[in-house]
PDB file of C-alpha atoms in Angstrom:
ATOM      1  CA  LEU A 222      13.180   4.347   1.166  1.00 93.00           C
ATOM      2  CA  ILE A 223      11.861   6.564   3.942  1.00 95.00           C
ATOM      3  CA  GLY A 224      10.365   5.014   7.169  1.00 95.00           C
ATOM      4  CA  ALA A 225       8.276   7.211   9.669  1.00 95.00           C
ATOM      5  CA  PRO A 226       9.727   7.042  13.209  1.00 94.00           C
ATOM      6  CA  PHE A 227       6.535   5.000  14.205  1.00 93.00           C
ATOM      7  CA  SER A 228       6.570   2.727  11.190  1.00 95.00           C
ATOM      8  CA  GLN A 229       6.915  -1.052  11.811  1.00 95.00           C
ATOM      9  CA  LEU A 230       9.484  -2.406   9.193  1.00 95.00           C
ATOM     10  CA  GLY A 231      11.111  -5.966   8.655  1.00 94.00           C
ATOM     11  CA  SER A 232       8.959  -8.991   8.710  1.00 94.00           C
ATOM     12  CA  ILE A 233      10.874 -10.642   5.645  1.00 95.00           C
ATOM     13  CA  GLY A 234       9.619 -13.746   6.200  1.00 95.00           C
ATOM     14  CA  VAL A 235       6.791 -16.431   4.734  1.00 95.00           C
ATOM     15  CA  MET A 236       4.050 -17.950   6.275  1.00 94.00           C
ATOM     16  CA  SER A 237       1.194 -20.111   5.466  1.00 93.00           C
ATOM     17  CA  GLU A 238      -1.676 -20.916   7.927  1.00 92.00           C
ATOM     18  CA  GLY A 239      -5.089 -22.430   7.689  1.00 92.00           C
ATOM     19  CA  LEU A 240      -7.568 -24.663   9.309  1.00 93.00           C
ATOM     20  CA  ASN A 241      -8.093 -28.325   9.041  1.00 93.00           C
ATOM     21  CA  PHE A 242     -11.428 -29.692   9.952  1.00 93.00           C
ATOM     22  CA  ASN A 243     -10.916 -33.511   9.091  1.00 93.00           C
ATOM     23  CA  SER A 244     -11.179 -34.891  12.575  1.00 93.00           C
ATOM     24  CA  LEU A 245     -14.199 -32.715  13.603  1.00 93.00           C
ATOM     25  CA  LEU A 246     -15.800 -33.753  10.124  1.00 93.00           C
ATOM     26  CA  THR A 247     -14.734 -37.479  10.687  1.00 93.00           C
ATOM     27  CA  LYS A 248     -16.372 -37.526  14.246  1.00 94.00           C
ATOM     28  CA  HIS A 249     -19.654 -36.301  12.991  1.00 94.00           C
ATOM     29  CA  GLY A 250     -19.720 -38.788  10.256  1.00 94.00           C
ATOM     30  CA  VAL A 251     -18.711 -36.548   7.317  1.00 93.00           C
ATOM     31  CA  LYS A 252     -16.290 -38.071   4.870  1.00 92.00           C
ATOM     32  CA  PRO A 253     -14.393 -35.522   3.129  1.00 90.00           C
ATOM     33  CA  MET A 254     -14.024 -36.435  -0.764  1.00 90.00           C
ATOM     34  CA  ILE A 255     -10.862 -34.791  -2.431  1.00 88.00           C
ATOM     35  CA  LEU A 256      -9.845 -35.509  -6.006  1.00 89.00           C
ATOM     36  CA  LYS A 257      -6.612 -34.609  -7.127  1.00 88.00           C
ATOM     37  CA  ALA A 258      -3.740 -35.452  -9.728  1.00 92.00           C
ATOM     38  CA  GLY A 259      -0.554 -35.190  -8.973  1.00 91.00           C
ATOM     39  CA  ASP A 260       1.166 -36.735  -5.336  1.00 85.00           C
ATOM     40  CA  GLN A 261       1.986 -32.936  -4.253  1.00 86.00           C
ATOM     41  CA  LYS A 262      -1.226 -31.188  -5.264  1.00 89.00           C
ATOM     42  CA  ASN A 263      -2.873 -29.436  -2.231  1.00 87.00           C
ATOM     43  CA  ARG A 264      -1.060 -31.316   0.754  1.00 88.00           C
ATOM     44  CA  LEU A 265      -2.699 -29.038   3.411  1.00 90.00           C
ATOM     45  CA  SER A 266      -6.450 -29.485   2.776  1.00 90.00           C
ATOM     46  CA  ALA A 267      -8.896 -27.960   5.006  1.00 92.00           C
ATOM     47  CA  PHE A 268     -11.034 -31.123   4.891  1.00 92.00           C
ATOM     48  CA  GLY A 269      -8.436 -33.850   4.051  1.00 91.00           C
ATOM     49  CA  GLN A 270      -6.191 -35.723   6.553  1.00 91.00           C
ATOM     50  CA  VAL A 271      -3.003 -33.721   7.033  1.00 93.00           C
ATOM     51  CA  THR A 272       0.325 -35.805   7.810  1.00 93.00           C
ATOM     52  CA  ASP A 273       3.615 -35.236   9.389  1.00 95.00           C
ATOM     53  CA  GLU A 274       4.943 -35.880   5.828  1.00 94.00           C
ATOM     54  CA  ASP A 275       2.599 -33.538   4.212  1.00 94.00           C
ATOM     55  CA  LEU A 276       3.627 -30.495   6.873  1.00 95.00           C
ATOM     56  CA  LYS A 277       7.375 -31.472   6.194  1.00 96.00           C
ATOM     57  CA  VAL A 278       7.110 -31.038   2.724  1.00 95.00           C
ATOM     58  CA  GLU A 279       5.155 -27.772   2.945  1.00 94.00           C
ATOM     59  CA  THR A 280       7.786 -26.444   5.249  1.00 96.00           C
ATOM     60  CA  LYS A 281      10.545 -27.112   3.023  1.00 96.00           C
ATOM     61  CA  HIS A 282       8.297 -25.316   0.213  1.00 95.00           C
ATOM     62  CA  LEU A 283       8.095 -22.349   2.508  1.00 96.00           C
ATOM     63  CA  GLU A 284      11.586 -22.357   3.263  1.00 97.00           C
ATOM     64  CA  LYS A 285      12.423 -22.197  -0.452  1.00 97.00           C
ATOM     65  CA  ILE A 286       9.984 -19.273  -1.131  1.00 96.00           C
ATOM     66  CA  HIS A 287      11.758 -17.445   1.962  1.00 97.00           C
ATOM     67  CA  GLU A 288      15.175 -18.212   0.434  1.00 97.00           C
ATOM     68  CA  ALA A 289      14.106 -16.473  -2.867  1.00 96.00           C
ATOM     69  CA  PHE A 290      12.324 -13.527  -1.206  1.00 96.00           C
ATOM     70  CA  VAL A 291      15.530 -12.896   0.992  1.00 96.00           C
ATOM     71  CA  GLU A 292      17.720 -13.120  -2.329  1.00 96.00           C
ATOM     72  CA  MET A 293      15.437 -10.459  -3.809  1.00 96.00           C
ATOM     73  CA  CYS A 294      15.300  -8.103  -0.928  1.00 95.00           C
ATOM     74  CA  LEU A 295      19.136  -8.277  -0.700  1.00 96.00           C
ATOM     75  CA  SER A 296      19.853  -7.660  -4.381  1.00 96.00           C
ATOM     76  CA  GLU A 297      17.361  -4.540  -4.211  1.00 94.00           C
ATOM     77  CA  ARG A 298      18.956  -3.330  -0.878  1.00 94.00           C
ATOM     78  CA  PRO A 299      22.644  -4.200  -0.811  1.00 94.00           C
ATOM     79  CA  ALA A 300      23.365  -2.633   2.551  1.00 94.00           C
ATOM     80  CA  LEU A 301      20.578  -5.078   4.101  1.00 96.00           C
ATOM     81  CA  ASP A 302      21.730  -6.718   6.908  1.00 96.00           C
ATOM     82  CA  PRO A 303      20.829 -10.731   6.399  1.00 96.00           C
ATOM     83  CA  SER A 304      20.619 -11.512   9.912  1.00 96.00           C
ATOM     84  CA  ILE A 305      17.208  -9.702  10.296  1.00 96.00           C
ATOM     85  CA  CYS A 306      15.592 -11.606   6.976  1.00 96.00           C
ATOM     86  CA  ASP A 307      14.083 -14.106   9.739  1.00 96.00           C
ATOM     87  CA  GLY A 308      10.720 -12.229  10.122  1.00 95.00           C
ATOM     88  CA  THR A 309      11.725  -9.749  12.739  1.00 95.00           C
ATOM     89  CA  VAL A 310       9.634  -6.556  13.067  1.00 96.00           C
ATOM     90  CA  MET A 311      11.442  -3.359  14.221  1.00 97.00           C
ATOM     91  CA  VAL A 312      10.729   0.401  14.330  1.00 96.00           C
ATOM     92  CA  ALA A 313      12.273   2.794  11.522  1.00 96.00           C
ATOM     93  CA  ALA A 314      15.460   3.998  13.496  1.00 96.00           C
ATOM     94  CA  GLN A 315      16.459   0.038  14.039  1.00 96.00           C
ATOM     95  CA  GLY A 316      15.634  -0.531  10.291  1.00 96.00           C
ATOM     96  CA  PHE A 317      17.821   2.460   9.403  1.00 96.00           C
ATOM     97  CA  GLU A 318      20.652   0.541  11.263  1.00 96.00           C
ATOM     98  CA  HIS A 319      20.030  -2.613   9.501  1.00 97.00           C
ATOM     99  CA  GLY A 320      19.834  -1.304   5.897  1.00 96.00           C
ATOM    100  CA  LEU A 321      15.983  -1.405   5.711  1.00 95.00           C
ATOM    101  CA  VAL A 322      15.409   2.267   4.860  1.00 96.00           C
ATOM    102  CA  ASP A 323      17.555   5.071   3.984  1.00 96.00           C
ATOM    103  CA  ARG A 324      16.048   7.802   6.151  1.00 96.00           C
ATOM    104  CA  VAL A 325      13.742   8.166   9.026  1.00 96.00           C
ATOM    105  CA  LEU A 326      11.218  10.872   8.611  1.00 95.00           C
ATOM    106  CA  THR A 327       7.480  11.714   8.989  1.00 90.00           C
ATOM    107  CA  SER A 328       5.241  12.396   5.969  1.00 85.00           C
ATOM    108  CA  GLU A 329       4.916  15.964   7.103  1.00 82.00           C
ATOM    109  CA  GLU A 330       8.959  16.084   7.326  1.00 88.00           C
ATOM    110  CA  TYR A 331       9.201  14.944   3.742  1.00 87.00           C
ATOM    111  CA  ILE A 332       6.550  17.011   2.348  1.00 82.00           C
ATOM    112  CA  TRP A 333       8.348  20.082   3.690  1.00 83.00           C
ATOM    113  CA  GLU A 334      11.670  19.144   2.271  1.00 86.00           C
ATOM    114  CA  CYS A 335       9.938  18.427  -1.051  1.00 84.00           C
ATOM    115  CA  ILE A 336       8.341  22.292  -0.897  1.00 81.00           C
ATOM    116  CA  GLN A 337      11.849  23.539   0.148  1.00 83.00           C
ATOM    117  CA  ASP A 338      13.120  22.005  -2.902  1.00 86.00           C
ATOM    118  CA  GLY A 339      10.615  23.756  -5.010  1.00 82.00           C
ATOM    119  CA  ALA A 340       8.137  20.942  -5.652  1.00 79.00           C
ATOM    120  CA  HIS A 341       4.462  21.518  -6.318  1.00 76.00           C
ATOM    121  CA  VAL A 342       2.532  19.823  -3.377  1.00 68.00           C
ATOM    122  CA  LEU A 343      -1.092  19.179  -3.507  1.00 68.00           C
ATOM    123  CA  LYS A 344      -3.314  19.753  -0.728  1.00 62.00           C
ATOM    124  CA  LEU A 345      -6.121  17.220  -0.391  1.00 52.00           C
ATOM    125  CA  HIS A 346      -9.540  18.023   0.661  1.00 53.00           C
ATOM    126  CA  LYS A 347     -12.412  15.934   1.605  1.00 57.00           C
ATOM    127  CA  ALA A 348     -15.572  17.081  -0.208  1.00 55.00           C
ATOM    128  CA  SER A 349     -19.139  15.873  -0.563  1.00 58.00           C
ATOM    129  CA  PRO A 350     -20.446  15.445  -4.414  1.00 54.00           C
ATOM    130  CA  ARG A 351     -23.295  17.077  -3.261  1.00 56.00           C
ATOM    131  CA  ALA A 352     -21.610  20.270  -2.239  1.00 55.00           C
ATOM    132  CA  HIS A 353     -22.009  23.582  -3.865  1.00 55.00           C
ATOM    133  CA  PRO A 354     -21.759  23.005  -7.602  1.00 53.00           C
ATOM    134  CA  HIS A 355     -18.924  25.365  -7.799  1.00 52.00           C
ATOM    135  CA  TYR A 356     -17.242  24.197  -4.702  1.00 52.00           C
ATOM    136  CA  PHE A 357     -14.314  22.368  -6.571  1.00 50.00           C
ATOM    137  CA  LEU A 358     -13.821  25.667  -8.637  1.00 49.00           C
ATOM    138  CA  PHE A 359     -13.698  27.873  -5.591  1.00 48.00           C
ATOM    139  CA  ARG A 360     -11.295  25.507  -3.906  1.00 52.00           C
ATOM    140  CA  ALA A 361      -8.933  25.130  -6.728  1.00 51.00           C
ATOM    141  CA  LEU A 362      -6.822  27.969  -5.646  1.00 51.00           C
ATOM    142  CA  ASP A 363      -6.608  26.522  -2.133  1.00 55.00           C
ATOM    143  CA  VAL A 364      -5.871  22.979  -3.491  1.00 49.00           C
ATOM    144  CA  LEU A 365      -3.417  23.942  -6.153  1.00 53.00           C
ATOM    145  CA  PRO A 366      -1.597  27.092  -4.336  1.00 55.00           C
ATOM    146  CA  HIS A 367       1.111  27.249  -7.262  1.00 56.00           C
ATOM    147  CA  LEU A 368      -1.652  28.090  -9.616  1.00 55.00           C
ATOM    148  CA  LYS A 369      -2.186  31.482  -7.787  1.00 59.00           C
ATOM    149  CA  GLN A 370       1.302  32.822  -9.275  1.00 59.00           C
ATOM    150  CA  LYS A 371       0.068  31.797 -12.885  1.00 59.00           C
ATOM    151  CA  LEU A 372      -3.235  33.354 -12.192  1.00 57.00           C
ATOM    152  CA  LYS A 373      -1.507  36.942 -11.471  1.00 63.00           C
ATOM    153  CA  GLN A 374       0.300  36.576 -14.863  1.00 64.00           C
ATOM    154  CA  LEU A 375      -2.958  36.235 -17.071  1.00 62.00           C
ATOM    155  CA  ASP A 376      -5.087  39.515 -18.099  1.00 60.00           C
ATOM    156  CA  THR A 377      -8.643  39.882 -16.725  1.00 62.00           C
ATOM    157  CA  GLY A 378     -10.390  38.818 -20.034  1.00 62.00           C
ATOM    158  CA  LYS A 379      -8.413  35.687 -20.255  1.00 60.00           C
ATOM    159  CA  LEU A 380      -8.884  34.708 -16.371  1.00 56.00           C
ATOM    160  CA  LEU A 381     -12.887  35.433 -17.024  1.00 58.00           C
ATOM    161  CA  SER A 382     -12.931  33.411 -20.046  1.00 61.00           C
ATOM    162  CA  MET A 383     -11.085  30.461 -18.111  1.00 56.00           C
ATOM    163  CA  ALA A 384     -13.356  30.622 -15.343  1.00 59.00           C
ATOM    164  CA  ILE A 385     -16.578  30.515 -17.268  1.00 56.00           C
ATOM    165  CA  GLN A 386     -15.329  27.488 -19.189  1.00 56.00           C
ATOM    166  CA  GLY A 387     -14.041  25.811 -15.809  1.00 53.00           C
ATOM    167  CA  SER A 388     -17.490  26.585 -14.472  1.00 53.00           C
ATOM    168  CA  ALA A 389     -19.383  24.692 -17.181  1.00 51.00           C
ATOM    169  CA  LEU A 390     -17.065  21.882 -17.025  1.00 47.00           C
ATOM    170  CA  VAL A 391     -17.526  21.463 -13.304  1.00 49.00           C
ATOM    171  CA  GLY A 392     -21.151  21.631 -13.921  1.00 50.00           C
ATOM    172  CA  MET A 393     -20.976  18.901 -16.548  1.00 48.00           C
ATOM    173  CA  VAL A 394     -18.892  16.772 -14.343  1.00 46.00           C
ATOM    174  CA  LEU A 395     -21.336  17.170 -11.339  1.00 52.00           C
ATOM    175  CA  ARG A 396     -24.317  16.392 -13.385  1.00 53.00           C
ATOM    176  CA  ALA A 397     -22.590  13.190 -14.958  1.00 51.00           C
ATOM    177  CA  ILE A 398     -21.842  11.911 -11.435  1.00 50.00           C
ATOM    178  CA  ARG A 399     -25.219  12.488 -10.207  1.00 49.00           C
TER     179      ARG A 399
END
């Protein structure tokens, strides 16, 4: 896992929140009607009365979920420091020290490493579908720079044939999305 230097990591915790309107409704003469089967079903309702016992049961339930979540995190990242599995949030450098990430890099640094390792990296461009009908064909060499080398190896007749076929395909796609 790689974390950008400015990223926020951690937050290994479980939470639940909601609103309860029971006292407000009761104050205005509205009686909520909640039907349920099973004593433990929907203990924290937005409209029903919530007791201290309901809160205690739900808190125990959240603690069990948290324990399972921490176990899963530790099984996937054995170097993870269990002491930070309490909801703590930190930046990547601290996360690295505690085993949350393997490296700290910006996305640009990561992409540059991939290029250095010989990966073919695509460059994305935002384009309007109403742009020139052959915009995508014109931009193909900019978007896919590694194609330049392959195209240099093709003879002119084959290249022209591919360009005509590609132009026809782009035109069909543009007509279909209009």
